[in-house]
mmCIF file of C-alpha atoms in Angstrom:
data_model
loop_
_atom_site.group_PDB
_atom_site.id
_atom_site.type_symbol
_atom_site.label_atom_id
_atom_site.label_comp_id
_atom_site.label_asym_id
_atom_site.label_seq_id
_atom_site.Cartn_x
_atom_site.Cartn_y
_atom_site.Cartn_z
ATOM 1 C CA GLN A 234 -11.637 125.257 -301.345
ATOM 2 C CA SER A 235 -14.991 122.389 -301.580
ATOM 3 C CA ALA A 236 -13.961 118.782 -300.968
ATOM 4 C CA LEU A 237 -14.426 116.219 -303.443
ATOM 5 C CA THR A 238 -17.157 114.118 -303.322
ATOM 6 C CA GLN A 239 -17.599 111.083 -302.084
ATOM 7 C CA PRO A 240 -20.235 108.497 -301.811
ATOM 8 C CA ALA A 241 -21.267 108.731 -297.881
ATOM 9 C CA SER A 242 -21.123 104.710 -297.818
ATOM 10 C CA VAL A 243 -20.794 101.610 -299.905
ATOM 11 C CA SER A 244 -21.415 97.832 -299.617
ATOM 12 C CA GLY A 245 -20.575 94.661 -300.866
ATOM 13 C CA SER A 246 -20.489 90.996 -300.190
ATOM 14 C CA PRO A 247 -17.276 89.088 -299.312
ATOM 15 C CA GLY A 248 -15.560 87.551 -302.878
ATOM 16 C CA GLN A 249 -17.379 91.136 -304.958
ATOM 17 C CA SER A 250 -14.876 94.133 -306.505
ATOM 18 C CA ILE A 251 -16.791 97.285 -305.239
ATOM 19 C CA THR A 252 -15.723 101.023 -306.543
ATOM 20 C CA ILE A 253 -14.937 103.994 -304.919
ATOM 21 C CA SER A 254 -15.319 107.071 -307.171
ATOM 22 C CA CYS A 255 -13.764 110.502 -305.998
ATOM 23 C CA THR A 256 -15.297 113.563 -308.184
ATOM 24 C CA GLY A 257 -13.707 117.270 -308.176
ATOM 25 C CA THR A 258 -12.470 119.827 -310.762
ATOM 26 C CA SER A 259 -10.241 120.201 -313.487
ATOM 27 C CA SER A 260 -8.761 122.495 -310.691
ATOM 28 C CA ASP A 261 -8.170 119.366 -308.604
ATOM 29 C CA VAL A 262 -8.458 115.824 -309.920
ATOM 30 C CA GLY A 263 -8.869 116.434 -313.418
ATOM 31 C CA GLY A 264 -5.769 118.480 -313.946
ATOM 32 C CA TYR A 265 -3.269 116.129 -312.103
ATOM 33 C CA ASN A 266 -2.508 112.782 -311.598
ATOM 34 C CA TYR A 267 -1.709 113.746 -307.868
ATOM 35 C CA VAL A 268 -4.834 111.728 -306.865
ATOM 36 C CA SER A 269 -4.369 109.630 -303.343
ATOM 37 C CA TRP A 270 -6.391 107.022 -301.402
ATOM 38 C CA HIS A 271 -6.102 105.995 -297.464
ATOM 39 C CA GLN A 272 -8.198 103.785 -295.713
ATOM 40 C CA GLN A 273 -8.921 104.613 -291.553
ATOM 41 C CA HIS A 274 -10.058 101.787 -289.284
ATOM 42 C CA PRO A 275 -11.713 103.625 -286.395
ATOM 43 C CA GLY A 276 -9.693 104.616 -283.664
ATOM 44 C CA LYS A 277 -6.285 104.113 -286.116
ATOM 45 C CA ALA A 278 -4.541 106.994 -288.293
ATOM 46 C CA PRO A 279 -5.333 106.385 -291.809
ATOM 47 C CA LYS A 280 -3.288 104.119 -293.995
ATOM 48 C CA LEU A 281 -1.754 105.243 -297.271
ATOM 49 C CA LEU A 282 -3.034 102.249 -299.884
ATOM 50 C CA ILE A 283 -2.871 104.281 -303.447
ATOM 51 C CA TYR A 284 -0.575 107.619 -304.650
ATOM 52 C CA ASP A 285 -0.246 109.402 -307.491
ATOM 53 C CA VAL A 286 -3.559 108.138 -309.189
ATOM 54 C CA SER A 287 -2.618 103.998 -309.151
ATOM 55 C CA ASN A 288 0.379 103.346 -307.906
ATOM 56 C CA ARG A 289 0.306 101.062 -304.646
ATOM 57 C CA PRO A 290 3.341 101.369 -302.013
ATOM 58 C CA SER A 291 4.752 98.328 -300.905
ATOM 59 C CA GLY A 292 3.039 96.230 -298.644
ATOM 60 C CA VAL A 293 -0.620 97.032 -299.810
ATOM 61 C CA SER A 294 -2.527 94.150 -301.085
ATOM 62 C CA ASN A 295 -3.164 94.513 -305.260
ATOM 63 C CA ARG A 296 -6.602 93.749 -304.628
ATOM 64 C CA PHE A 297 -6.392 97.729 -304.376
ATOM 65 C CA SER A 298 -6.061 99.729 -307.736
ATOM 66 C CA GLY A 299 -6.551 103.082 -308.404
ATOM 67 C CA SER A 300 -7.493 105.205 -311.646
ATOM 68 C CA LYS A 301 -8.721 108.237 -312.608
ATOM 69 C CA SER A 302 -11.194 109.385 -315.471
ATOM 70 C CA GLY A 303 -11.869 113.465 -315.916
ATOM 71 C CA ASN A 304 -12.450 114.590 -312.755
ATOM 72 C CA THR A 305 -13.207 112.001 -310.763
ATOM 73 C CA ALA A 306 -10.851 109.439 -309.519
ATOM 74 C CA SER A 307 -11.831 105.841 -308.596
ATOM 75 C CA LEU A 308 -10.858 103.398 -306.169
ATOM 76 C CA THR A 309 -10.953 99.469 -306.727
ATOM 77 C CA ILE A 310 -11.167 96.863 -304.384
ATOM 78 C CA SER A 311 -11.068 93.076 -305.432
ATOM 79 C CA GLY A 312 -12.492 90.384 -303.957
ATOM 80 C CA VAL A 313 -14.065 91.888 -300.770
ATOM 81 C CA GLN A 314 -12.818 90.543 -297.424
ATOM 82 C CA ALA A 315 -13.977 91.905 -293.868
ATOM 83 C CA GLU A 316 -11.106 93.187 -292.834
ATOM 84 C CA ASP A 317 -11.322 95.804 -295.298
ATOM 85 C CA GLU A 318 -14.415 97.275 -293.592
ATOM 86 C CA ALA A 319 -13.614 100.786 -292.667
ATOM 87 C CA ASP A 320 -13.273 104.014 -294.041
ATOM 88 C CA TYR A 321 -12.119 105.313 -297.082
ATOM 89 C CA TYR A 322 -10.524 109.093 -298.381
ATOM 90 C CA CYS A 323 -9.465 110.193 -301.536
ATOM 91 C CA ASN A 324 -7.134 113.286 -301.765
ATOM 92 C CA SER A 325 -5.798 115.503 -304.376
ATOM 93 C CA TYR A 326 -3.781 118.723 -305.196
ATOM 94 C CA THR A 327 -5.653 121.508 -306.163
ATOM 95 C CA SER A 328 -4.602 124.258 -308.906
ATOM 96 C CA SER A 329 -4.002 126.143 -305.960
ATOM 97 C CA ASP A 330 -1.011 124.669 -304.212
ATOM 98 C CA THR A 331 -3.136 122.995 -301.677
ATOM 99 C CA TRP A 332 -4.406 119.738 -301.077
ATOM 100 C CA VAL A 333 -7.929 118.729 -300.294
ATOM 101 C CA PHE A 334 -9.573 115.746 -299.350
ATOM 102 C CA GLY A 335 -13.170 114.034 -299.872
ATOM 103 C CA GLY A 336 -15.537 113.665 -297.080
ATOM 104 C CA GLY A 337 -14.917 109.991 -297.054
ATOM 105 C CA THR A 338 -16.658 106.829 -297.833
ATOM 106 C CA LYS A 339 -17.767 104.322 -295.176
ATOM 107 C CA LEU A 340 -17.312 100.439 -296.697
ATOM 108 C CA THR A 341 -19.397 97.949 -295.282
ATOM 109 C CA VAL A 342 -19.019 94.201 -295.279
ATOM 110 C CA LEU A 343 -22.606 92.239 -295.741
ATOM 111 C CA GLN B 78 11.306 104.088 -291.764
ATOM 112 C CA LEU B 79 9.955 107.658 -290.795
ATOM 113 C CA GLN B 80 8.489 107.513 -287.511
ATOM 114 C CA LEU B 81 6.189 110.935 -285.807
ATOM 115 C CA GLN B 82 4.837 111.445 -282.850
ATOM 116 C CA GLU B 83 2.511 114.335 -281.771
ATOM 117 C CA SER B 84 2.754 115.681 -278.498
ATOM 118 C CA GLY B 85 1.497 118.924 -277.089
ATOM 119 C CA PRO B 86 -1.209 120.653 -274.887
ATOM 120 C CA ARG B 87 -5.224 117.626 -275.161
ATOM 121 C CA LEU B 88 -7.130 120.947 -273.827
ATOM 122 C CA VAL B 89 -7.101 124.304 -274.785
ATOM 123 C CA LYS B 90 -9.855 127.002 -273.920
ATOM 124 C CA PRO B 91 -11.638 128.797 -276.512
ATOM 125 C CA SER B 92 -9.835 132.015 -278.253
ATOM 126 C CA GLU B 93 -6.186 130.619 -277.506
ATOM 127 C CA THR B 94 -3.766 128.993 -278.904
ATOM 128 C CA LEU B 95 -3.584 126.080 -279.898
ATOM 129 C CA SER B 96 0.513 124.666 -279.904
ATOM 130 C CA LEU B 97 1.591 120.828 -281.082
ATOM 131 C CA THR B 98 4.736 119.393 -281.528
ATOM 132 C CA CYS B 99 5.417 116.659 -284.255
ATOM 133 C CA ALA B 100 9.191 114.557 -283.392
ATOM 134 C CA ILE B 101 10.053 112.520 -286.334
ATOM 135 C CA SER B 102 11.973 110.021 -284.043
ATOM 136 C CA VAL B 103 13.729 108.020 -286.977
ATOM 137 C CA GLY B 104 15.352 110.128 -290.032
ATOM 138 C CA SER B 105 15.877 113.007 -290.447
ATOM 139 C CA ILE B 106 13.393 116.524 -291.147
ATOM 140 C CA ASN B 107 16.320 118.238 -293.511
ATOM 141 C CA THR B 108 15.676 116.369 -296.192
ATOM 142 C CA ASN B 109 13.893 117.755 -299.703
ATOM 143 C CA ASP B 110 12.918 114.095 -300.445
ATOM 144 C CA TYR B 111 9.892 114.934 -297.656
ATOM 145 C CA ARG B 112 7.030 117.520 -296.637
ATOM 146 C CA TRP B 113 5.998 117.661 -293.442
ATOM 147 C CA VAL B 114 2.002 118.144 -293.158
ATOM 148 C CA TRP B 115 -0.443 118.572 -290.517
ATOM 149 C CA ILE B 116 -3.826 117.302 -290.665
ATOM 150 C CA ARG B 117 -7.623 117.171 -289.032
ATOM 151 C CA GLN B 118 -10.214 114.963 -288.543
ATOM 152 C CA PRO B 119 -13.076 116.464 -286.318
ATOM 153 C CA PRO B 120 -14.885 113.246 -283.936
ATOM 154 C CA GLY B 121 -16.558 111.708 -286.310
ATOM 155 C CA MET B 122 -15.941 114.158 -289.413
ATOM 156 C CA GLY B 123 -14.144 113.340 -292.591
ATOM 157 C CA LEU B 124 -9.861 114.453 -293.173
ATOM 158 C CA GLU B 125 -8.851 118.109 -293.865
ATOM 159 C CA TRP B 126 -5.491 118.991 -294.968
ATOM 160 C CA ILE B 127 -3.551 122.063 -292.447
ATOM 161 C CA GLY B 128 -1.080 123.150 -294.205
ATOM 162 C CA ASN B 129 2.952 121.607 -295.336
ATOM 163 C CA ILE B 130 6.211 123.376 -294.494
ATOM 164 C CA TYR B 131 9.304 122.286 -296.316
ATOM 165 C CA SER B 132 12.671 121.938 -294.658
ATOM 166 C CA SER B 133 13.544 124.988 -296.297
ATOM 167 C CA GLY B 134 10.852 126.527 -294.424
ATOM 168 C CA THR B 135 8.663 127.062 -297.007
ATOM 169 C CA THR B 136 5.248 127.329 -295.872
ATOM 170 C CA TYR B 137 1.190 126.429 -297.363
ATOM 171 C CA TYR B 138 -1.753 126.657 -295.837
ATOM 172 C CA ASN B 139 -6.134 125.457 -295.933
ATOM 173 C CA PRO B 140 -7.155 128.962 -297.579
ATOM 174 C CA SER B 141 -10.080 128.578 -294.672
ATOM 175 C CA LEU B 142 -7.768 128.681 -291.859
ATOM 176 C CA LYS B 143 -4.545 130.726 -292.910
ATOM 177 C CA SER B 144 -5.517 133.297 -291.137
ATOM 178 C CA ARG B 145 -5.074 131.474 -287.894
ATOM 179 C CA VAL B 146 -2.569 128.545 -288.670
ATOM 180 C CA THR B 147 1.327 128.798 -288.138
ATOM 181 C CA ILE B 148 3.626 125.921 -288.997
ATOM 182 C CA SER B 149 7.342 126.042 -288.866
ATOM 183 C CA VAL B 150 10.263 123.742 -288.482
ATOM 184 C CA ASP B 151 13.210 122.900 -285.805
ATOM 185 C CA THR B 152 16.274 120.957 -287.610
ATOM 186 C CA SER B 153 18.107 121.292 -284.378
ATOM 187 C CA LYS B 154 15.398 119.383 -282.888
ATOM 188 C CA ASN B 155 14.236 117.237 -285.801
ATOM 189 C CA GLN B 156 10.755 118.436 -285.110
ATOM 190 C CA PHE B 157 8.135 120.785 -286.285
ATOM 191 C CA SER B 158 5.505 122.501 -284.935
ATOM 192 C CA LEU B 159 1.373 123.587 -285.627
ATOM 193 C CA LYS B 160 -0.140 126.595 -284.240
ATOM 194 C CA VAL B 161 -4.000 127.566 -283.938
ATOM 195 C CA SER B 162 -4.948 130.653 -283.130
ATOM 196 C CA SER B 163 -8.102 132.168 -281.814
ATOM 197 C CA VAL B 164 -9.473 128.838 -281.569
ATOM 198 C CA THR B 165 -12.903 127.748 -281.152
ATOM 199 C CA ALA B 166 -14.990 124.540 -280.018
ATOM 200 C CA ALA B 167 -14.604 123.857 -284.486
ATOM 201 C CA ASP B 168 -10.883 123.073 -283.669
ATOM 202 C CA THR B 169 -11.903 119.823 -281.815
ATOM 203 C CA ALA B 170 -10.301 117.917 -283.590
ATOM 204 C CA VAL B 171 -7.479 114.547 -283.875
ATOM 205 C CA TYR B 172 -4.535 116.235 -285.093
ATOM 206 C CA TYR B 173 -2.412 113.975 -287.150
ATOM 207 C CA CYS B 174 1.489 114.941 -288.501
ATOM 208 C CA ALA B 175 1.982 112.803 -291.600
ATOM 209 C CA THR B 176 4.811 113.318 -294.620
ATOM 210 C CA ARG B 177 4.520 114.066 -298.029
ATOM 211 C CA ARG B 178 7.119 112.498 -300.523
ATOM 212 C CA GLY B 179 7.772 115.785 -302.585
ATOM 213 C CA GLY B 180 6.744 115.752 -306.095
ATOM 214 C CA SER B 181 4.089 113.084 -305.477
ATOM 215 C CA SER B 182 1.482 112.544 -303.178
ATOM 216 C CA ARG B 183 2.888 109.802 -301.374
ATOM 217 C CA PHE B 184 1.285 110.274 -297.516
ATOM 218 C CA ASP B 185 2.797 107.378 -296.933
ATOM 219 C CA TYR B 186 4.115 108.166 -293.061
ATOM 220 C CA TRP B 187 1.358 109.086 -290.269
ATOM 221 C CA GLY B 188 1.335 110.232 -286.757
ATOM 222 C CA GLN B 189 -1.077 108.151 -284.042
ATOM 223 C CA GLY B 190 -2.479 111.431 -284.146
ATOM 224 C CA THR B 191 -3.306 112.899 -281.121
ATOM 225 C CA LEU B 192 -6.979 114.656 -279.421
ATOM 226 C CA VAL B 193 -7.139 118.212 -279.189
ATOM 227 C CA THR B 194 -10.298 119.328 -277.141
ATOM 228 C CA VAL B 195 -11.420 123.254 -277.462
ATOM 229 C CA SER B 196 -13.193 123.593 -274.435
ATOM 230 C CA SER B 197 -13.201 125.712 -271.053
#
């Protein structure tokens, strides 16, 4: 199975909105509403931000939102803050009863 | 709220078997609500799903690792385990245990991760 495709890096100034894309195929992202997003700060375990495309666990800021169109899922961070500087990973269920991650996107807050 | 903790040797020799255990200190492994997951991350690289197990013992593995990986569950000890055989330097990674809610992509509880180095 191939990793989902994410941009290697994105950047934004504080207060701006940024969007990270996650492109797969009809056998993973496009075929199921089982896409999640995780945030990872250096040296830390990943933290769940979004599950099932657009659901936010309790305690996660509503500045984080998820969506999907066709084979591409997206994570939007509204009003980027310095503390949002981290790596972000998407994840999807696949038709093979397995799960696949994206390659990760490094967010730099300018 | 579940709490997970990985344990096992931090250094493994090439060609040997890597063995890790994930202890669940708060909550029970004997539930149909969760799937018990192993994920790894080579230094400086991205996350890779290794596989998961149900409390019933049903397993699913990453096709690229399937021939070398075994995940098992021990309900009496409230823990699940990972074995990776015939390791090489490419298996050097931080290994995480995690949970996923059944019928969902909700990977909501993670261990802190443990770095396993493959080296002679």
